[in-house]
XYZ file of C-alpha atoms in Angstrom:
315
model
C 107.962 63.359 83.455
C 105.041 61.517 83.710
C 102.220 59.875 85.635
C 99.406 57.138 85.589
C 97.087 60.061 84.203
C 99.467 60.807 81.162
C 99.605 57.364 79.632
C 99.204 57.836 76.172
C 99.391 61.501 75.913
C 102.558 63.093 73.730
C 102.854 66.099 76.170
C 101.898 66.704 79.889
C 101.389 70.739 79.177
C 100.464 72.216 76.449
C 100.346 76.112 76.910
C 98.921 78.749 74.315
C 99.104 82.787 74.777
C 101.272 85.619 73.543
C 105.488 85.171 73.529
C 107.111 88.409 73.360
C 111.008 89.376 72.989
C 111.946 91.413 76.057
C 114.731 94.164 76.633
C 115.472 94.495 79.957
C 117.397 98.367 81.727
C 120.843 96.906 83.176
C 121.384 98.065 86.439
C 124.626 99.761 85.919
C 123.914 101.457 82.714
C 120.067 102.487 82.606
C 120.885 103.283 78.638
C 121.132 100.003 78.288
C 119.049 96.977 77.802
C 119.566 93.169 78.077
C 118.030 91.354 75.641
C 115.658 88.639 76.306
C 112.185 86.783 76.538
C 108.951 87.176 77.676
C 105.269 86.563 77.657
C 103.444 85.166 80.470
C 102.577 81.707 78.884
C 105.796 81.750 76.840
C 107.238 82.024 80.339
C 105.362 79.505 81.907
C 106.045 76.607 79.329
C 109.779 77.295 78.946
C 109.298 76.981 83.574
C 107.708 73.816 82.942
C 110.078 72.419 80.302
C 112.814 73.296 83.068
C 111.400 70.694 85.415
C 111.084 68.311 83.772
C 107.899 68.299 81.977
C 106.805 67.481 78.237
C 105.555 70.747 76.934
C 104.296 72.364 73.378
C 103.394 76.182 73.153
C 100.371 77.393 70.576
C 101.004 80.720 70.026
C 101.614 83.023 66.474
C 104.635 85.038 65.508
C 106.217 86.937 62.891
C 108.354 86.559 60.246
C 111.317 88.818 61.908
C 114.631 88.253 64.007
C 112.027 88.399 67.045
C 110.012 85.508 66.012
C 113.363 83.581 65.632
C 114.752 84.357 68.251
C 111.941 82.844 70.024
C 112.079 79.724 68.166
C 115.433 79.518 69.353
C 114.345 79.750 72.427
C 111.905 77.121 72.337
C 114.433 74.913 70.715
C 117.047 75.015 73.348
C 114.343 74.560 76.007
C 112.817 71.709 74.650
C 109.222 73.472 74.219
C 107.729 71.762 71.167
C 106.864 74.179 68.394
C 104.847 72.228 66.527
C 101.586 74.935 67.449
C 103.626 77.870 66.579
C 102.026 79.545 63.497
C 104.132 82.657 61.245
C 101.825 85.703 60.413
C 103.836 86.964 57.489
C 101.639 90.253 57.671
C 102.119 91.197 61.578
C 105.072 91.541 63.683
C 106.221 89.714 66.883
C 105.373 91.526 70.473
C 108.449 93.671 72.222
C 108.450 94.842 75.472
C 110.959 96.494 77.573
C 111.065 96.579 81.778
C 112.732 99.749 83.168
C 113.959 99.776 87.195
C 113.784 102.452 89.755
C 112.879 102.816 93.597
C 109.138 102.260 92.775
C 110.198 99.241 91.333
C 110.506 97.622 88.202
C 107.915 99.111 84.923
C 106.692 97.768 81.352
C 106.377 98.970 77.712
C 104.560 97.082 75.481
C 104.922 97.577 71.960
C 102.027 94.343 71.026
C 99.585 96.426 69.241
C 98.649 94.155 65.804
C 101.016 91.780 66.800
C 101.021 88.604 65.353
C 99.874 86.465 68.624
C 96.961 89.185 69.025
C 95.699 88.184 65.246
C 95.051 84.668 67.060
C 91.361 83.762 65.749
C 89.473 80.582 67.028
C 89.977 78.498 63.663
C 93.850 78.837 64.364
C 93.979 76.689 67.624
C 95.136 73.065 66.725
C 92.713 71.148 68.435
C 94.600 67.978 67.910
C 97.660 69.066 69.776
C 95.215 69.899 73.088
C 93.757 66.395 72.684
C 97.169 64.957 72.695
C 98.075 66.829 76.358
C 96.725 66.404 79.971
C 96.570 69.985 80.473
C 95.875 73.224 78.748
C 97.543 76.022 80.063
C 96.083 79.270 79.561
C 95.946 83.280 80.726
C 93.865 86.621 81.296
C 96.522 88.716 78.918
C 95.613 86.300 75.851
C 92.115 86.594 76.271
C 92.951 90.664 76.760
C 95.326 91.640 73.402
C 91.937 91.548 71.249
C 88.765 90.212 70.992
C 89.510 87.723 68.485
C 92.371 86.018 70.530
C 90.247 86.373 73.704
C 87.368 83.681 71.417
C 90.616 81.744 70.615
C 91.357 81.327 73.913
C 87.890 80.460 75.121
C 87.390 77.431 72.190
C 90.964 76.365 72.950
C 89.140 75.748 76.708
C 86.523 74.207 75.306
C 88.377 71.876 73.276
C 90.589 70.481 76.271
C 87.537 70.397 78.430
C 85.427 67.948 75.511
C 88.628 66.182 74.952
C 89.115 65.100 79.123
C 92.440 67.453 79.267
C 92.431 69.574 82.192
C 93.020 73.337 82.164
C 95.321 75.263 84.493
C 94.282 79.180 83.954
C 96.189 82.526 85.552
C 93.825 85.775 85.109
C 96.872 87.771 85.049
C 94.902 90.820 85.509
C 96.091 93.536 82.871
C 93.853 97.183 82.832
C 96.171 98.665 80.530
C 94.981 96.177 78.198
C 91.248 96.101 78.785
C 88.849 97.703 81.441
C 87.641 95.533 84.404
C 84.126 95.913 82.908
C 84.968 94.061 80.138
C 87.888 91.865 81.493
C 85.757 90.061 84.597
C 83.355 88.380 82.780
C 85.753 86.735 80.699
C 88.011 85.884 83.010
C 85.512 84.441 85.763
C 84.205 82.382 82.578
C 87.385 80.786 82.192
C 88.420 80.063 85.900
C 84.829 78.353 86.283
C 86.356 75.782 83.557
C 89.479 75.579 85.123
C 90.218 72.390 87.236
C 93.267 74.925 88.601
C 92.773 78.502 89.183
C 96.555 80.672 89.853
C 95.586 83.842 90.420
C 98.220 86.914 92.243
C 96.101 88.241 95.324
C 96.499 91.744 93.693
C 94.112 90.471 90.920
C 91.485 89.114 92.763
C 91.101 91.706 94.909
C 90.199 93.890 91.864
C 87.911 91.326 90.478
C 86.257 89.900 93.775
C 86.224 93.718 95.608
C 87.169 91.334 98.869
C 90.196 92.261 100.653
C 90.913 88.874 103.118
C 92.956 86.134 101.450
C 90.346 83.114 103.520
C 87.741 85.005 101.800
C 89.198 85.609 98.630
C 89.898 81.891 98.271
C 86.542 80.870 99.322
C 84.916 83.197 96.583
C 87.681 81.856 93.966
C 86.358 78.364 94.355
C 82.639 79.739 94.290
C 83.417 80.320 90.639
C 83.366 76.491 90.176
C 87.267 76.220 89.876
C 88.271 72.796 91.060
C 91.001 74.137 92.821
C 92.753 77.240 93.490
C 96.093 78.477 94.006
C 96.443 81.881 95.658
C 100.062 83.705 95.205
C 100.452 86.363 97.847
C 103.656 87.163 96.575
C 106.453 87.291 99.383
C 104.157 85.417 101.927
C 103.861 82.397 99.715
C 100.784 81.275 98.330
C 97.026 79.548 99.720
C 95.840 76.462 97.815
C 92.998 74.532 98.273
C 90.433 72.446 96.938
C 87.075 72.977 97.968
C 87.755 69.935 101.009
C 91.405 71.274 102.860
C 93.496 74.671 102.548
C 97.035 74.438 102.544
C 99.104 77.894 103.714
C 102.820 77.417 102.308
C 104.918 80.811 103.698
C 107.189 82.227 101.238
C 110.845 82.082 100.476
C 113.155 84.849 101.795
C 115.648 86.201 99.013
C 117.674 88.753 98.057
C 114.776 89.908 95.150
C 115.980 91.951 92.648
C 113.264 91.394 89.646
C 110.635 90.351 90.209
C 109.623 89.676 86.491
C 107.975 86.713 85.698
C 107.988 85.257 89.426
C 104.021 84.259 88.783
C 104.734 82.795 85.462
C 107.700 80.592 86.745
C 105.166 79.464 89.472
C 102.772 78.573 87.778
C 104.740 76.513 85.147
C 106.712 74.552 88.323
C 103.171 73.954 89.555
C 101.655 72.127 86.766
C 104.841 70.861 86.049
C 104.715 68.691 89.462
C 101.060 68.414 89.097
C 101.446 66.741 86.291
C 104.500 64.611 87.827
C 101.393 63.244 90.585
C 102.138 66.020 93.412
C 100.060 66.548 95.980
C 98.554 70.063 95.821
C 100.942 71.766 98.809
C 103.600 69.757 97.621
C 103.642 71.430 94.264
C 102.903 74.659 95.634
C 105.779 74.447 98.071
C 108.297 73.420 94.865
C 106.497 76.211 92.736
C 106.861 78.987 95.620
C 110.560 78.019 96.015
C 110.899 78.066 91.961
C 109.535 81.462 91.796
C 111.363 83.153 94.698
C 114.565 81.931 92.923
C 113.982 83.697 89.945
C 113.583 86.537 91.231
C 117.248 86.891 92.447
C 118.239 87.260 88.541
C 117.026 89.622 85.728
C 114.763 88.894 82.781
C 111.773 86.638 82.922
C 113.684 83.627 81.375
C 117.200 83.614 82.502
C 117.240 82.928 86.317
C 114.088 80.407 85.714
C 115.666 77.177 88.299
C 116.153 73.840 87.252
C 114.939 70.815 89.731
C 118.501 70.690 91.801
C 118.445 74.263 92.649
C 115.046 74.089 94.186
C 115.154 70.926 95.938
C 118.294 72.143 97.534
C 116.623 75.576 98.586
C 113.563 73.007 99.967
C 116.373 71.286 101.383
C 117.183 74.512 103.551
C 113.770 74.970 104.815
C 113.164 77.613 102.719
């Protein structure tokens, strides 16, 4: 997959954050847990790969079964693993997502991980240079301080270098207070030439309630464009000249984890292809709503015929 804008470059995404190995409660059997994979960027590049796109991941992990697994993972999806760095002194990040009527819940068990020991002289510039995007999030700048400078230079880098930056806040105040998270986060999206934030975010960060206005203050942070996900309504893009809304995609939902991440990974996936801005947000919508009729972050993550034919419906 590839456009005018990527002659030259090895990758169209390359994507850098925390991967984590996820257990999952079953349904029938809340003893129980399904193994699998998560990770917000980890996520988003393996969405990406699955459309089509040429994507390598920057991340750290340990020496364990975890960390393998994940380079499994990678392997199989064709995410290139060439930034992928072993800590033999820290362990890769485990989470698991329980279900009930409130809906579904996380438990993180990332403290020291290897991903969070991320420092600024680990990023490998030279595989940003070689992409025309970055790809980015809130939760690596949150897991510590020294991951949160890694993630900032790693910005830097692409910006000096001409590659453009997608970024997701992915707001997380179990992992650091607002005080300290909004600065750092409106310091990235004002770098970003595409902003993806959840509605549910912003309105913590901006202290606006409106979506219009929300969007309007979103672009006032100097993001070049911005990409608003209002979850089961669909999304608001826009870039600074025309707003585009694209309604969401009824489904039978039954997890709804990593819906954003899928998103955002079909997004720059087709916005890297040369899609028009509601184009890619009506594929990415229609991406995300299908995964969530599966569970685990990974495993109901479409392919290009499954969406196209739900576009095909209407929806």
């Amino acid at each position: 997959m590839s456009n005018a804008t990527n002659v030259g470059k090895s990758f169209d995404i390359v994507a850098m954050g925390e991967p984590m190995v996820e257990f999952n409660q079953l349904p029938t059997d809340h003893r129980m847990y399904r193994h699998g994979f998560g990770g917000d960027t980890s996520n988003f590049a393996v969405a990406a790969a699955r459309q089509g796109a040429r994507v390598a991941y920057i991340t750290r992990i340990g020496r364990d079964a975890f960390g393998e697994s994940l380079l499994g993972l990678w392997r199989d999806e064709g995410v290139d693993a060439a930034g992928v760095a072993i800590d033999e002194n820290a362990h890769t990040g485990v989470y698991f997502v329980t279900h009930s009527e409130k809906g579904h819940a996380f438990t993180y068990l990332r403290a020291g991980s290897a991903a969070s020991r991320m420092k600024r002289e680990d990023v490998p510039t030279e595989l940003i240079e070689r992409a025309t995007y970055l790809h980015v999030s809130g939760i690596s700048q949150a897991i510590s301080e020294s991951a949160c400078d890694a993630v900032l230079y790693a910005v830097e880098c692409a910006r000096a270098a001409g590659v453009k930056v997608s970024y997701d806040p992915n707001l997380r105040l179990q992992l650091w207070d607002l005080e300290r998270a909004k600065p750092n986060i409106l310091q990235i999206a004002s770098l970003s030439d595409h902003f993806l934030p959840s509605l549910d975010d912003v309105r913590k960060l901006s202290g606006l309630d409106d979506p219009d206005a929300i969007h309007e203050w979103c672009l006032t942070l100097g993001a070049k464009a911005v990409t608003l996900k209002i979850g089961p309504k669909g999304v608001m893009a826009g870039d600074g000249e025309k707003r585009w809304r694209v309604p969401g995609n009824p489904v039978e939902a039954v997890d709804a984890t990593g819906a954003g991440d899928c998103f955002d990974g079909a997004f720059i996936a087709r916005i890297a292809a040369g899609d028009s801005i509601p184009d890619a947000a009506r594929y990415a919508n229609a991406a995300a709503a299908l995964t969530t009729t599966g569970y685990t972050a990974i495993d109901p993550i479409p392919r290009p015929a499954a969406v196209k034919a739900m576009l095909a419906r209407g929806g």
